XYZ file of C-alpha atoms in Angstrom:
445
model
C -8.470 26.360 -23.640
C -7.224 27.764 -27.566
C -9.977 30.071 -26.605
C -11.686 31.616 -23.484
C -15.337 31.665 -23.670
C -17.275 35.245 -23.428
C -16.254 36.479 -20.587
C -13.719 34.652 -19.103
C -10.537 35.666 -17.704
C -7.022 33.689 -17.256
C -5.652 33.920 -13.981
C -4.619 31.952 -10.458
C -6.007 31.101 -7.372
C -3.459 33.362 -5.547
C -5.715 36.095 -7.353
C -9.415 35.134 -6.328
C -8.808 33.994 -3.052
C -6.659 35.025 0.060
C -5.086 32.128 1.187
C -3.337 31.023 4.418
C -2.584 27.580 6.179
C -3.336 26.152 9.868
C -0.717 24.703 12.405
C -1.282 22.261 15.135
C -1.014 23.689 18.670
C 1.281 21.856 21.236
C 0.284 18.789 22.541
C 2.353 19.230 26.005
C 0.380 22.747 26.270
C -3.145 21.540 27.729
C -4.840 24.859 28.024
C -4.573 25.119 24.451
C -7.235 22.333 23.531
C -10.418 21.789 24.942
C -11.853 24.921 23.893
C -14.898 26.280 21.447
C -13.299 26.840 18.434
C -13.410 24.188 15.735
C -9.676 22.564 15.088
C -10.118 21.227 11.214
C -7.456 18.117 10.151
C -7.161 17.193 6.587
C -9.167 14.009 6.763
C -12.522 15.394 8.017
C -12.454 17.586 4.556
C -15.100 15.067 3.932
C -18.163 16.842 3.179
C -19.169 20.377 1.466
C -19.660 22.265 4.424
C -17.731 21.487 7.807
C -19.687 22.366 10.821
C -18.028 20.180 13.575
C -14.959 18.777 14.242
C -13.468 15.856 16.456
C -11.275 18.183 18.658
C -11.436 21.505 18.920
C -8.547 24.380 20.313
C -8.701 27.731 22.845
C -8.133 31.195 21.914
C -4.771 30.780 23.733
C -4.077 28.246 21.002
C -4.695 30.985 18.283
C -2.486 33.588 19.596
C 0.135 31.524 21.121
C 0.912 28.934 18.612
C 0.803 28.646 14.663
C -2.857 27.779 14.330
C -5.035 30.363 13.002
C -8.695 31.411 12.280
C -10.271 31.339 9.848
C -13.927 32.949 8.673
C -16.841 30.848 7.799
C -17.401 30.761 3.794
C -13.855 30.115 3.378
C -12.408 26.634 1.315
C -10.293 24.177 2.539
C -7.714 22.353 0.551
C -5.575 19.153 1.884
C -2.396 19.341 1.090
C -0.413 16.659 1.696
C -0.694 12.805 1.369
C -3.388 10.506 0.580
C -5.909 13.806 1.181
C -4.156 15.570 -1.485
C -7.178 17.320 -3.069
C -10.133 16.929 -0.547
C -11.955 20.026 -0.072
C -14.948 21.859 2.276
C -16.141 24.740 2.540
C -15.731 25.890 6.619
C -19.604 26.162 7.578
C -18.316 27.829 11.146
C -15.284 30.208 11.589
C -12.711 27.215 12.677
C -9.032 26.476 12.219
C -6.902 23.892 11.156
C -4.033 22.071 10.937
C -0.827 22.691 8.800
C -2.303 20.325 6.016
C -4.962 22.282 5.420
C -4.498 25.597 2.951
C -7.846 27.448 3.139
C -8.487 30.294 1.238
C -10.773 33.039 1.563
C -12.614 34.185 -1.767
C -12.199 37.579 -2.934
C -15.282 39.448 -2.994
C -17.164 40.178 -6.238
C -14.307 37.869 -7.906
C -15.738 34.820 -6.422
C -18.124 32.789 -4.422
C -17.673 30.113 -2.135
C -19.378 27.714 -3.660
C -17.949 28.249 -7.224
C -14.453 27.925 -5.391
C -15.354 24.739 -4.005
C -16.099 23.262 -7.262
C -13.886 24.705 -9.036
C -10.996 23.001 -6.196
C -12.888 19.739 -6.453
C -12.409 20.179 -10.088
C -8.575 20.383 -10.391
C -7.813 17.404 -7.372
C -6.122 15.236 -10.118
C -4.102 18.534 -11.164
C -3.006 18.972 -7.640
C -2.109 15.661 -7.184
C -0.433 15.458 -9.818
C 1.769 18.504 -8.803
C 2.303 16.840 -5.235
C 4.150 13.670 -6.973
C 7.987 13.773 -6.902
C 8.426 12.413 -3.172
C 7.516 10.114 -0.288
C 3.759 10.897 -0.760
C 2.052 13.595 -2.752
C 2.735 17.185 -1.066
C 1.506 20.249 -2.703
C 2.322 24.063 -0.668
C 0.236 26.798 -0.055
C 2.464 28.551 -2.613
C 1.386 25.772 -5.718
C -2.157 26.436 -5.011
C -1.869 30.192 -5.293
C 0.170 29.918 -8.720
C -2.108 27.412 -9.782
C -3.750 29.090 -13.337
C -7.660 28.817 -13.499
C -10.151 30.107 -16.118
C -12.664 32.528 -14.480
C -16.140 33.533 -15.675
C -18.137 36.643 -15.058
C -19.713 36.283 -11.395
C -23.132 36.337 -12.728
C -22.169 33.009 -14.784
C -20.232 31.314 -11.727
C -23.923 31.611 -10.186
C -24.932 29.513 -12.520
C -22.516 27.105 -13.220
C -22.784 25.738 -9.059
C -26.568 25.857 -9.676
C -26.546 23.474 -12.181
C -23.680 21.672 -10.722
C -25.323 21.324 -7.693
C -28.960 19.799 -10.041
C -26.595 17.410 -12.099
C -24.119 16.352 -9.324
C -27.282 15.709 -6.829
C -28.631 13.192 -9.652
C -24.875 11.653 -9.875
C -25.100 10.991 -5.994
C -28.535 9.840 -5.858
C -27.538 7.520 -8.822
C -24.204 6.369 -7.222
C -26.290 5.502 -3.980
C -28.276 3.052 -5.396
C -25.052 1.391 -7.281
C -23.578 1.314 -4.226
C -26.246 -0.824 -2.559
C -26.278 -3.634 -5.112
C -22.685 -5.696 -3.692
C -25.074 -5.978 -0.228
C -28.585 -6.602 -2.210
C -26.071 -9.425 -4.633
C -24.207 -10.520 -1.183
C -27.727 -11.380 0.323
C -28.857 -13.042 -2.955
C -26.197 -15.412 -2.770
C -26.516 -16.192 0.401
C -30.332 -16.981 -0.051
C -29.871 -19.181 -2.816
C -27.388 -21.162 -0.726
C -29.883 -21.487 2.066
C -32.691 -22.792 -0.621
C -30.163 -25.379 -1.482
C -29.360 -26.610 1.318
C -32.906 -27.112 2.963
C -34.400 -28.663 -0.618
C -35.998 -25.688 -1.297
C -34.317 -24.791 -4.591
C -35.479 -28.622 -6.173
C -39.168 -28.717 -4.247
C -40.658 -28.641 -8.393
C -38.211 -30.695 -9.740
C -38.892 -33.684 -6.798
C -42.461 -33.752 -7.737
C -43.403 -37.153 -8.860
C -39.875 -38.785 -8.289
C -39.822 -40.813 -5.343
C -36.634 -39.096 -3.260
C -36.027 -38.760 0.300
C -33.215 -36.427 2.013
C -31.492 -37.518 4.624
C -30.406 -36.208 7.826
C -26.640 -36.888 9.076
C -23.364 -35.275 10.299
C -20.254 -34.180 8.351
C -18.497 -37.189 9.696
C -21.046 -39.635 7.647
C -20.061 -38.150 3.938
C -16.394 -37.703 4.061
C -13.724 -40.210 4.082
C -12.132 -39.630 6.914
C -12.003 -37.767 9.962
C -10.898 -33.728 8.966
C -7.096 -32.882 10.133
C -5.262 -29.726 10.665
C -2.739 -28.527 8.782
C 0.757 -27.669 9.828
C 2.007 -24.455 10.514
C 6.347 -24.006 10.625
C 7.853 -20.926 10.547
C 7.561 -19.175 7.304
C 10.905 -17.796 5.223
C 11.518 -14.129 3.898
C 12.701 -15.610 0.476
C 11.642 -18.209 -2.331
C 11.440 -21.802 -1.313
C 10.402 -25.322 -2.903
C 7.424 -25.733 -0.426
C 4.229 -23.163 -0.273
C 2.113 -23.142 2.979
C -1.397 -21.379 1.964
C -2.323 -17.739 4.134
C -5.925 -18.373 5.954
C -7.203 -15.456 3.389
C -6.690 -18.578 0.734
C -9.858 -19.541 1.441
C -11.919 -16.354 3.725
C -14.095 -15.669 0.806
C -15.364 -19.142 0.691
C -13.412 -19.237 -2.662
C -9.959 -20.346 -3.459
C -7.234 -18.110 -3.541
C -3.814 -19.690 -4.764
C -2.142 -16.452 -4.763
C -2.191 -16.397 -0.672
C 0.242 -18.064 -0.203
C 3.816 -18.302 2.166
C 6.664 -19.964 1.440
C 8.614 -22.422 4.499
C 12.079 -23.744 4.257
C 11.347 -26.817 4.994
C 10.774 -30.352 2.724
C 7.626 -31.829 3.421
C 7.387 -35.547 2.182
C 5.578 -36.128 -1.301
C 3.646 -38.493 0.831
C 2.141 -36.298 3.396
C -1.254 -35.756 4.296
C -0.983 -31.981 4.093
C -0.443 -31.965 0.223
C -3.246 -30.810 -1.668
C -5.297 -32.391 -4.312
C -8.071 -30.930 -6.384
C -11.604 -31.203 -4.568
C -9.965 -31.179 -1.129
C -12.403 -28.952 1.258
C -10.313 -26.359 3.736
C -12.445 -25.189 6.379
C -11.526 -22.795 8.478
C -10.951 -23.897 12.516
C -9.808 -20.888 13.744
C -10.605 -17.063 12.537
C -12.524 -13.995 13.742
C -16.539 -14.929 14.865
C -17.659 -13.886 11.217
C -15.151 -16.375 9.391
C -14.746 -19.632 11.559
C -15.664 -22.319 9.921
C -15.692 -20.852 6.359
C -14.786 -23.220 3.750
C -13.443 -23.499 0.068
C -13.225 -25.987 -2.227
C -9.254 -26.547 -3.642
C -9.156 -26.454 -7.165
C -5.423 -25.953 -7.962
C -2.982 -28.510 -8.764
C -1.437 -31.033 -6.943
C 0.480 -31.090 -4.252
C 1.730 -27.330 -4.732
C 0.553 -26.089 -1.515
C 0.507 -27.570 1.743
C -2.174 -26.335 4.412
C -1.946 -24.370 7.641
C -2.921 -25.414 11.329
C -5.539 -22.968 11.590
C -7.338 -24.959 8.769
C -8.773 -28.573 8.216
C -9.022 -30.744 5.577
C -11.989 -33.069 4.474
C -13.205 -34.527 1.500
C -16.527 -35.757 0.339
C -17.412 -39.682 -0.170
C -18.149 -40.802 -3.677
C -21.755 -40.674 -3.101
C -21.895 -36.946 -2.192
C -20.880 -34.195 -5.271
C -18.103 -31.749 -3.578
C -19.861 -29.002 -4.393
C -22.926 -30.030 -2.858
C -20.787 -30.825 0.248
C -19.804 -27.159 0.086
C -22.781 -25.933 -0.746
C -24.240 -27.484 2.833
C -21.175 -25.845 4.895
C -21.659 -22.215 3.141
C -25.391 -22.606 4.149
C -26.333 -20.096 6.944
C -27.696 -22.632 9.359
C -23.880 -24.640 9.285
C -21.854 -21.526 9.650
C -24.317 -20.741 12.909
C -23.614 -23.864 14.565
C -19.947 -23.235 14.303
C -20.065 -19.940 15.495
C -22.229 -21.025 18.571
C -19.960 -24.458 19.021
C -16.715 -22.024 18.903
C -14.653 -21.682 21.686
C -11.697 -19.308 23.168
C -11.464 -16.869 25.710
C -11.499 -13.226 25.649
C -8.911 -11.947 23.207
C -8.117 -15.334 21.901
C -8.992 -16.351 18.333
C -12.509 -18.085 18.265
C -12.075 -22.380 17.438
C -13.816 -25.046 16.561
C -12.400 -28.553 16.872
C -12.760 -32.029 14.829
C -15.609 -33.174 16.276
C -17.749 -30.266 16.530
C -16.672 -29.984 12.283
C -17.918 -34.089 12.278
C -21.045 -33.553 13.944
C -22.030 -30.550 11.707
C -25.482 -31.387 10.419
C -26.222 -32.454 6.176
C -29.193 -33.374 4.899
C -27.921 -35.575 1.684
C -30.459 -35.798 -1.046
C -29.848 -38.166 -3.451
C -26.453 -37.896 -6.211
C -29.596 -36.687 -9.510
C -30.065 -34.417 -6.896
C -27.739 -33.179 -5.937
C -26.392 -32.685 -9.516
C -29.341 -30.327 -10.089
C -28.765 -28.462 -7.187
C -25.203 -27.789 -8.144
C -26.134 -27.030 -11.575
C -28.774 -24.463 -10.289
C -26.650 -22.792 -7.601
C -24.066 -22.373 -10.309
C -26.235 -20.782 -13.144
C -27.881 -18.451 -10.208
C -24.598 -17.679 -9.112
C -23.218 -16.885 -12.717
C -25.824 -14.506 -13.023
C -25.138 -12.577 -9.873
C -21.680 -12.548 -11.254
C -22.471 -10.769 -14.322
C -24.595 -8.302 -12.752
C -21.871 -8.137 -10.168
C -19.381 -6.656 -13.356
C -22.322 -4.835 -14.691
C -22.441 -2.781 -11.365
C -18.631 -2.053 -10.943
C -18.403 -0.919 -15.133
C -21.371 1.017 -14.354
C -20.352 2.470 -11.240
C -16.806 3.209 -12.442
C -18.266 5.406 -15.265
C -20.799 7.028 -12.609
C -17.250 8.083 -10.911
C -15.961 9.303 -14.244
C -18.834 10.989 -15.015
C -18.954 13.503 -11.654
C -15.501 14.407 -12.643
C -16.554 14.493 -17.022
C -19.234 17.373 -15.540
C -16.882 19.465 -13.157
C -14.265 19.428 -16.735
C -17.189 20.771 -18.776
C -18.555 23.059 -16.083
C -14.492 25.258 -16.134
C -14.563 24.649 -20.344
C -17.644 27.106 -20.215
C -20.112 24.443 -21.362
C -22.359 23.409 -19.070
C -24.275 26.802 -19.133
C -24.549 29.487 -21.554
C -22.987 32.824 -21.730
C -24.595 35.648 -21.436
C -23.279 38.877 -23.441
C -24.934 40.986 -20.533
C -23.115 39.807 -17.348
C -20.065 41.558 -16.764
C -16.855 40.030 -17.843
C -14.278 38.533 -15.771
C -11.643 40.580 -16.668
C -13.574 43.811 -15.241
C -13.915 42.089 -11.946
C -10.183 41.181 -11.644
C -8.954 44.674 -12.708
C -11.047 46.601 -10.188
C -9.731 44.590 -7.100
C -6.334 44.790 -8.667
C -7.097 48.436 -8.505
C -8.409 48.852 -4.997
C -5.745 46.480 -3.789
C -3.312 49.193 -5.239
C -5.345 51.818 -3.508
C -5.348 50.430 -0.461
C -2.388 51.926 2.181
C 0.344 48.907 3.093
C 0.154 47.199 6.468
C 2.070 44.397 7.831
C 0.804 41.104 7.922
C 1.368 39.323 11.097
C 1.489 35.374 11.421
C -1.764 35.234 12.956
C -3.697 37.048 9.639
C -5.861 34.455 7.382
């Protein structure tokens, strides 16, 4: 900031908190673990307060290892890797591993809630400072030297309270936004179920002489479905691409999911895919076995693997309608119920099971109407999903924007009656100077 708000002072994290870092007691010493002292790992810094941990250590570990005991009210921050910058307040006296730095707020200078929010706002700055190695890391020295702007203590309390109020609203919005993709997933499933059962076009049929035929997949495809081919893949580029299972797992074709094989495949082979082919996963986890997708890529660009079957709709059946039927809840359940495989093996469905899959077939005219309505409803869901993603991104930025505003002195008004932060810092400096020099042992925190 070019000019500090009234009463604020420029200082460092090392001046406002007493910092230490944790350690990991030797795993080869059984007396160090299974005690009553919470031992926090950086991955456990997920909530504002940490009150329980996955592991506990003993008094012996504190006395005879690099582990230290930090008092409740201290604020921990992760220093290494993917968790760098994550922060929590210790809700109980606890120890941490070496991936955490822990700051005990200097009484009368900074409050734990304010320090917690301040560290949250500085997360990106710490990540930036940690760049340069194989993974981002910061040190306790980097944290201590990190510059901050400190408001008066009374203003710190007002800022922390206002942040609690605003960020609670942001979290409520985030929770609601995060629930929408699940709702849209259920919506799409409901649309497919209605389409495959005839409910979606119920009113369309009124006054028309139309019948639905109960049949099986075998009667609506040109040839029996055939398994693909899975030769050894190459680690270098070749002229032949084979799809990986993930190319169809989402229920839509993804052309970027492929591997190379170092083998020539005849141009006349049934393995080459053509637009309009339907690929069915004959083996996968129980959740995905039987999932299908329409191939809409270029002709003869890919072959398909042994874990998939390929089929093609007859002329009196729309490919998109057949895919709707195969994607319905009842058909997917039929595939799961009829999948075979021993424990530990991937569930599989065979050719006969696939051919016997139940299909309800309306007229070509009604198939066209069903496909049109499904695409229309799915397009609506896609648009809503895009808006949700955009809103989620804005909400994620909103929290950081609120934090940034708070620590620029723009979230709450300054009060000229507040004792300036510079006075607090000078008083603490004087107290430290007056204190007798004592040697700090490695166990002090």
